[in-house]
Amino acid sequence: MTTQPTTWPRQLRLPGQAAAPEGPIDMQTMYLMHHAFRRDLDAFAGAVRSTPAGDRRTWKALADRWELFAAVLHKHHLAEDDHIWPALVQLGTLEDIAVLEAMESEHGEIDPLLESCAAGFRRLARRADEDARAALAVRVCAARESLRRHLAHEETEAIAIIQRLIDTARWAEIEAGIGKGASLREAVRTVPWVGYGVPREALERVLRDVPTPFRVIWSLTRRGFARREARTFRFA
Ligand SMILES: [Fe+2]
């Protein structure tokens, strides 16, 4: 099912990434998303530790920013659970299926952690509460640990299964299924979020590869996004 190794793409490697299994599929988009999730949780952990409990304006910005993070992560997990893992289950060995089932159950463990963090951010946006800040610091670190473990597991084992079982034509079908119904509004929200903080060399490669509309959205939105990030995470 796989093409000749000589034609395999060079996989993107980003800070924090646990692995980049070789194979016919270019997993660039997946690794960019994972990088953004890791980057966000590090930033949130720092912000919760150092933002004064009484600075409601910054907590409101953090609560809104957490919503963006959680919405993109939720959508990412949904795409994997609905489109990617089912395509592999049909082709995999029992061992592969065990890994894919673990992916889905790890997603299920992360969801309640995210929800409890969202509640903590909302609470601090409403009123100064030092105990709530301390509790949120613990929860954000727990969410970060849980997501880090999951992403590393996915990168080392689940993506290796994708590379072994799926060819580029099938992957294009899966990606088309995931992208169906995506809106311009959503792209404007997520493109600057994905690209923010990506090391220059990797970013240059990504910008060469992506379709022109993404490049245009990136150039129009990146500065505003960076300014808002600097404000939201000013104490981090
Ligand atoms: Fe993923």
mmCIF file of C-alpha atoms and ligand atoms in Angstrom:
data_model
loop_
_atom_site.group_PDB
_atom_site.id
_atom_site.type_symbol
_atom_site.label_atom_id
_atom_site.label_comp_id
_atom_site.label_asym_id
_atom_site.label_seq_id
_atom_site.Cartn_x
_atom_site.Cartn_y
_atom_site.Cartn_z
ATOM 1 C CA MET A 1 0.000 0.000 0.000
ATOM 2 C CA THR A 2 2.906 2.379 0.564
ATOM 3 C CA THR A 3 4.923 4.094 -2.157
ATOM 4 C CA GLN A 4 8.706 3.802 -2.462
ATOM 5 C CA PRO A 5 10.570 5.199 0.559
ATOM 6 C CA THR A 6 12.612 7.452 -1.753
ATOM 7 C CA THR A 7 9.471 9.441 -2.500
ATOM 8 C CA TRP A 8 8.481 9.865 1.149
ATOM 9 C CA PRO A 9 8.228 13.439 2.371
ATOM 10 C CA ARG A 10 10.589 14.946 4.913
ATOM 11 C CA GLN A 11 8.530 15.167 8.108
ATOM 12 C CA LEU A 12 8.224 18.417 10.008
ATOM 13 C CA ARG A 13 9.861 18.457 13.480
ATOM 14 C CA LEU A 14 8.763 21.084 15.967
ATOM 15 C CA PRO A 15 9.733 21.886 19.579
ATOM 16 C CA GLY A 16 8.241 19.424 22.066
ATOM 17 C CA GLN A 17 7.330 16.856 19.405
ATOM 18 C CA ALA A 18 7.997 13.288 20.552
ATOM 19 C CA ALA A 19 8.390 11.598 17.151
ATOM 20 C CA ALA A 20 7.802 11.932 13.413
ATOM 21 C CA PRO A 21 7.357 8.413 12.024
ATOM 22 C CA GLU A 22 8.554 8.061 8.439
ATOM 23 C CA GLY A 23 6.084 7.134 5.733
ATOM 24 C CA PRO A 24 4.204 8.327 2.663
ATOM 25 C CA ILE A 25 1.969 10.871 4.418
ATOM 26 C CA ASP A 26 3.167 14.408 5.128
ATOM 27 C CA MET A 27 1.910 14.951 8.706
ATOM 28 C CA GLN A 28 2.775 18.658 8.725
ATOM 29 C CA THR A 29 -0.704 19.910 9.669
ATOM 30 C CA MET A 30 -0.972 17.443 12.559
ATOM 31 C CA TYR A 31 2.430 18.469 13.965
ATOM 32 C CA LEU A 32 1.594 22.164 13.653
ATOM 33 C CA MET A 33 -1.592 21.628 15.653
ATOM 34 C CA HIS A 34 0.221 19.601 18.304
ATOM 35 C CA HIS A 35 2.879 22.309 18.594
ATOM 36 C CA ALA A 36 0.168 24.937 19.144
ATOM 37 C CA PHE A 37 -1.550 22.831 21.832
ATOM 38 C CA ARG A 38 1.726 22.338 23.731
ATOM 39 C CA ARG A 39 2.671 26.016 23.332
ATOM 40 C CA ASP A 40 -0.736 27.121 24.635
ATOM 41 C CA LEU A 41 -0.678 24.926 27.733
ATOM 42 C CA ASP A 42 2.816 26.148 28.628
ATOM 43 C CA ALA A 43 1.632 29.743 28.215
ATOM 44 C CA PHE A 44 -1.543 29.160 30.260
ATOM 45 C CA ALA A 45 0.423 27.456 33.042
ATOM 46 C CA GLY A 46 2.735 30.486 33.235
ATOM 47 C CA ALA A 47 -0.148 32.981 33.094
ATOM 48 C CA VAL A 48 -2.179 31.293 35.827
ATOM 49 C CA ARG A 49 0.874 31.237 38.092
ATOM 50 C CA SER A 50 1.731 34.908 37.639
ATOM 51 C CA THR A 51 -1.412 36.896 36.725
ATOM 52 C CA PRO A 52 -2.625 38.811 39.817
ATOM 53 C CA ALA A 53 -5.954 37.382 41.024
ATOM 54 C CA GLY A 54 -7.447 40.893 40.979
ATOM 55 C CA ASP A 55 -6.630 41.748 37.344
ATOM 56 C CA ARG A 56 -10.072 40.879 36.001
ATOM 57 C CA ARG A 57 -9.452 42.333 32.581
ATOM 58 C CA THR A 58 -6.523 39.982 31.972
ATOM 59 C CA TRP A 59 -8.478 37.016 33.413
ATOM 60 C CA LYS A 60 -11.322 37.808 31.028
ATOM 61 C CA ALA A 61 -8.840 37.805 28.126
ATOM 62 C CA LEU A 62 -7.388 34.507 29.407
ATOM 63 C CA ALA A 63 -10.884 32.984 29.727
ATOM 64 C CA ASP A 64 -11.686 33.939 26.110
ATOM 65 C CA ARG A 65 -8.317 32.684 24.927
ATOM 66 C CA TRP A 66 -8.866 29.372 26.752
ATOM 67 C CA GLU A 67 -12.143 29.027 24.878
ATOM 68 C CA LEU A 68 -10.298 29.316 21.558
ATOM 69 C CA PHE A 69 -7.731 26.710 22.649
ATOM 70 C CA ALA A 70 -10.391 24.285 23.922
ATOM 71 C CA ALA A 71 -12.574 24.707 20.809
ATOM 72 C CA VAL A 72 -9.703 23.960 18.424
ATOM 73 C CA LEU A 73 -8.535 20.993 20.514
ATOM 74 C CA HIS A 74 -12.063 19.607 20.692
ATOM 75 C CA LYS A 75 -12.439 19.863 16.923
ATOM 76 C CA HIS A 76 -9.050 18.235 16.386
ATOM 77 C CA HIS A 77 -9.961 15.275 18.602
ATOM 78 C CA LEU A 78 -13.359 14.953 16.948
ATOM 79 C CA ALA A 79 -11.731 14.824 13.502
ATOM 80 C CA GLU A 80 -9.422 12.042 14.683
ATOM 81 C CA ASP A 81 -12.179 10.050 16.403
ATOM 82 C CA ASP A 82 -14.662 10.399 13.531
ATOM 83 C CA HIS A 83 -12.418 10.296 10.458
ATOM 84 C CA ILE A 84 -8.877 9.066 11.119
ATOM 85 C CA TRP A 85 -9.053 6.239 13.660
ATOM 86 C CA PRO A 86 -12.085 4.544 12.024
ATOM 87 C CA ALA A 87 -10.238 4.468 8.668
ATOM 88 C CA LEU A 88 -7.342 2.638 10.352
ATOM 89 C CA VAL A 89 -9.396 0.223 12.450
ATOM 90 C CA GLN A 90 -10.643 -1.476 9.274
ATOM 91 C CA LEU A 91 -7.064 -2.207 8.175
ATOM 92 C CA GLY A 92 -5.144 -2.680 11.416
ATOM 93 C CA THR A 93 -3.974 -5.637 13.483
ATOM 94 C CA LEU A 94 -5.361 -6.265 16.983
ATOM 95 C CA GLU A 95 -2.348 -4.427 18.362
ATOM 96 C CA ASP A 96 -3.081 -1.422 16.143
ATOM 97 C CA ILE A 97 -6.713 -1.420 17.246
ATOM 98 C CA ALA A 98 -5.634 -1.350 20.907
ATOM 99 C CA VAL A 99 -3.555 1.793 20.209
ATOM 100 C CA LEU A 100 -6.448 3.450 18.366
ATOM 101 C CA GLU A 101 -8.863 2.646 21.181
ATOM 102 C CA ALA A 102 -6.372 4.164 23.630
ATOM 103 C CA MET A 103 -6.340 7.356 21.524
ATOM 104 C CA GLU A 104 -10.086 7.725 21.846
ATOM 105 C CA SER A 105 -10.146 6.959 25.563
ATOM 106 C CA GLU A 106 -7.296 9.441 26.207
ATOM 107 C CA HIS A 107 -9.374 12.101 24.417
ATOM 108 C CA GLY A 108 -12.191 11.228 26.838
ATOM 109 C CA GLU A 109 -9.892 11.710 29.845
ATOM 110 C CA ILE A 110 -8.715 15.132 28.668
ATOM 111 C CA ASP A 111 -12.207 16.614 28.082
ATOM 112 C CA PRO A 112 -13.294 16.925 31.763
ATOM 113 C CA LEU A 113 -9.905 18.449 32.669
ATOM 114 C CA LEU A 114 -10.412 21.099 30.002
ATOM 115 C CA GLU A 115 -13.927 21.808 31.225
ATOM 116 C CA SER A 116 -12.753 22.279 34.825
ATOM 117 C CA CYS A 117 -10.045 24.695 33.620
ATOM 118 C CA ALA A 118 -12.640 26.654 31.615
ATOM 119 C CA ALA A 119 -14.757 26.997 34.758
ATOM 120 C CA GLY A 120 -11.719 28.265 36.704
ATOM 121 C CA PHE A 121 -10.899 30.916 34.085
ATOM 122 C CA ARG A 122 -14.531 32.068 33.995
ATOM 123 C CA ARG A 123 -14.603 32.344 37.785
ATOM 124 C CA LEU A 124 -11.471 34.496 37.890
ATOM 125 C CA ALA A 125 -12.869 36.681 35.086
ATOM 126 C CA ARG A 126 -15.830 37.407 37.391
ATOM 127 C CA ARG A 127 -14.024 38.071 40.678
ATOM 128 C CA ALA A 128 -10.655 38.106 42.423
ATOM 129 C CA ASP A 129 -10.241 34.759 44.159
ATOM 130 C CA GLU A 130 -6.789 33.644 45.299
ATOM 131 C CA ASP A 131 -7.982 30.103 46.146
ATOM 132 C CA ALA A 132 -9.556 29.750 42.708
ATOM 133 C CA ARG A 133 -6.273 30.840 41.130
ATOM 134 C CA ALA A 134 -4.314 28.229 43.124
ATOM 135 C CA ALA A 135 -6.834 25.514 42.195
ATOM 136 C CA LEU A 136 -6.708 26.531 38.534
ATOM 137 C CA ALA A 137 -2.898 26.372 38.551
ATOM 138 C CA VAL A 138 -3.137 22.716 39.623
ATOM 139 C CA ARG A 139 -5.794 21.921 37.026
ATOM 140 C CA VAL A 140 -3.943 23.571 34.136
ATOM 141 C CA CYS A 141 -0.793 21.606 35.025
ATOM 142 C CA ALA A 142 -2.834 18.376 35.157
ATOM 143 C CA ALA A 143 -4.351 19.167 31.744
ATOM 144 C CA ARG A 144 -0.887 19.923 30.376
ATOM 145 C CA GLU A 145 0.562 16.642 31.660
ATOM 146 C CA SER A 146 -2.363 14.634 30.351
ATOM 147 C CA LEU A 147 -2.271 16.247 26.909
ATOM 148 C CA ARG A 148 1.521 15.974 26.657
ATOM 149 C CA ARG A 149 1.354 12.244 27.392
ATOM 150 C CA HIS A 150 -1.432 11.774 24.886
ATOM 151 C CA LEU A 151 0.293 13.737 22.097
ATOM 152 C CA ALA A 152 3.537 11.795 22.621
ATOM 153 C CA HIS A 153 1.627 8.500 22.500
ATOM 154 C CA GLU A 154 -0.152 9.593 19.330
ATOM 155 C CA GLU A 155 3.040 10.786 17.630
ATOM 156 C CA THR A 156 5.038 7.651 18.415
ATOM 157 C CA GLU A 157 2.383 4.957 17.924
ATOM 158 C CA ALA A 158 -0.797 6.149 16.202
ATOM 159 C CA ILE A 159 0.966 8.160 13.498
ATOM 160 C CA ALA A 160 3.259 5.189 12.835
ATOM 161 C CA ILE A 161 0.081 3.188 12.127
ATOM 162 C CA ILE A 162 -1.178 5.879 9.724
ATOM 163 C CA GLN A 163 2.154 5.752 7.872
ATOM 164 C CA ARG A 164 2.033 1.951 7.646
ATOM 165 C CA LEU A 165 -1.601 1.513 6.577
ATOM 166 C CA ILE A 166 -2.689 4.563 4.592
ATOM 167 C CA ASP A 167 -1.557 5.795 1.183
ATOM 168 C CA THR A 168 -1.592 9.402 -0.021
ATOM 169 C CA ALA A 169 -4.831 9.021 -2.018
ATOM 170 C CA ARG A 170 -6.721 7.645 0.983
ATOM 171 C CA TRP A 171 -5.225 10.327 3.232
ATOM 172 C CA ALA A 172 -6.438 13.024 0.819
ATOM 173 C CA GLU A 173 -9.972 11.572 1.095
ATOM 174 C CA ILE A 174 -9.769 11.582 4.895
ATOM 175 C CA GLU A 175 -8.537 15.176 4.952
ATOM 176 C CA ALA A 176 -11.311 16.226 2.562
ATOM 177 C CA GLY A 177 -13.846 14.655 4.939
ATOM 178 C CA ILE A 178 -12.359 16.549 7.883
ATOM 179 C CA GLY A 179 -12.243 19.858 5.996
ATOM 180 C CA LYS A 180 -15.834 19.670 4.758
ATOM 181 C CA GLY A 181 -17.883 22.621 6.013
ATOM 182 C CA ALA A 182 -14.862 24.608 7.237
ATOM 183 C CA SER A 183 -15.587 28.336 7.068
ATOM 184 C CA LEU A 184 -13.502 31.409 6.280
ATOM 185 C CA ARG A 185 -14.302 32.723 9.760
ATOM 186 C CA GLU A 186 -12.816 29.610 11.287
ATOM 187 C CA ALA A 187 -9.689 29.913 9.128
ATOM 188 C CA VAL A 188 -9.232 33.536 10.219
ATOM 189 C CA ARG A 189 -9.431 32.390 13.841
ATOM 190 C CA THR A 190 -7.134 29.383 13.583
ATOM 191 C CA VAL A 191 -4.455 30.271 11.004
ATOM 192 C CA PRO A 192 -2.673 32.904 13.179
ATOM 193 C CA TRP A 193 -3.138 30.622 16.200
ATOM 194 C CA VAL A 194 -1.433 27.708 14.389
ATOM 195 C CA GLY A 195 1.484 29.725 13.033
ATOM 196 C CA TYR A 196 2.241 31.724 16.171
ATOM 197 C CA GLY A 197 5.607 30.797 17.710
ATOM 198 C CA VAL A 198 6.581 28.281 15.010
ATOM 199 C CA PRO A 199 10.379 28.510 14.547
ATOM 200 C CA ARG A 200 11.304 30.564 11.486
ATOM 201 C CA GLU A 201 12.783 27.774 9.355
ATOM 202 C CA ALA A 202 9.768 25.515 9.880
ATOM 203 C CA LEU A 203 7.387 28.414 9.256
ATOM 204 C CA GLU A 204 9.094 29.209 5.947
ATOM 205 C CA ARG A 205 8.678 25.615 4.852
ATOM 206 C CA VAL A 206 5.010 25.574 5.891
ATOM 207 C CA LEU A 207 4.271 28.840 4.095
ATOM 208 C CA ARG A 208 5.845 27.449 0.915
ATOM 209 C CA ASP A 209 3.595 24.363 1.138
ATOM 210 C CA VAL A 210 0.172 25.753 2.055
ATOM 211 C CA PRO A 211 -2.375 27.043 -0.488
ATOM 212 C CA THR A 212 -2.321 30.805 -1.204
ATOM 213 C CA PRO A 213 -5.480 31.676 0.820
ATOM 214 C CA PHE A 214 -3.756 30.445 3.989
ATOM 215 C CA ARG A 215 -0.685 32.576 3.241
ATOM 216 C CA VAL A 216 -2.919 35.621 2.721
ATOM 217 C CA ILE A 217 -4.848 35.005 5.954
ATOM 218 C CA TRP A 218 -1.568 34.532 7.830
ATOM 219 C CA SER A 219 -0.108 37.792 6.570
ATOM 220 C CA LEU A 220 -3.304 39.715 7.384
ATOM 221 C CA THR A 221 -3.873 38.291 10.868
ATOM 222 C CA ARG A 222 -0.519 37.446 12.423
ATOM 223 C CA ARG A 223 0.351 40.889 13.799
ATOM 224 C CA GLY A 224 -3.019 41.459 15.448
ATOM 225 C CA PHE A 225 -2.896 37.983 16.940
ATOM 226 C CA ALA A 226 0.633 38.543 18.304
ATOM 227 C CA ARG A 227 -0.459 41.840 19.883
ATOM 228 C CA ARG A 228 -3.424 40.182 21.597
ATOM 229 C CA GLU A 229 -1.214 37.325 22.795
ATOM 230 C CA ALA A 230 1.238 39.781 24.323
ATOM 231 C CA ARG A 231 -1.631 41.451 26.222
ATOM 232 C CA THR A 232 -3.342 38.239 27.331
ATOM 233 C CA PHE A 233 -0.151 36.560 28.511
ATOM 234 C CA ARG A 234 1.514 39.759 29.760
ATOM 235 C CA PHE A 235 2.322 38.303 33.195
ATOM 236 C CA ALA A 236 3.389 34.845 31.945
HETATM 237 FE FE FE B 1 -3.581 14.776 16.841
#
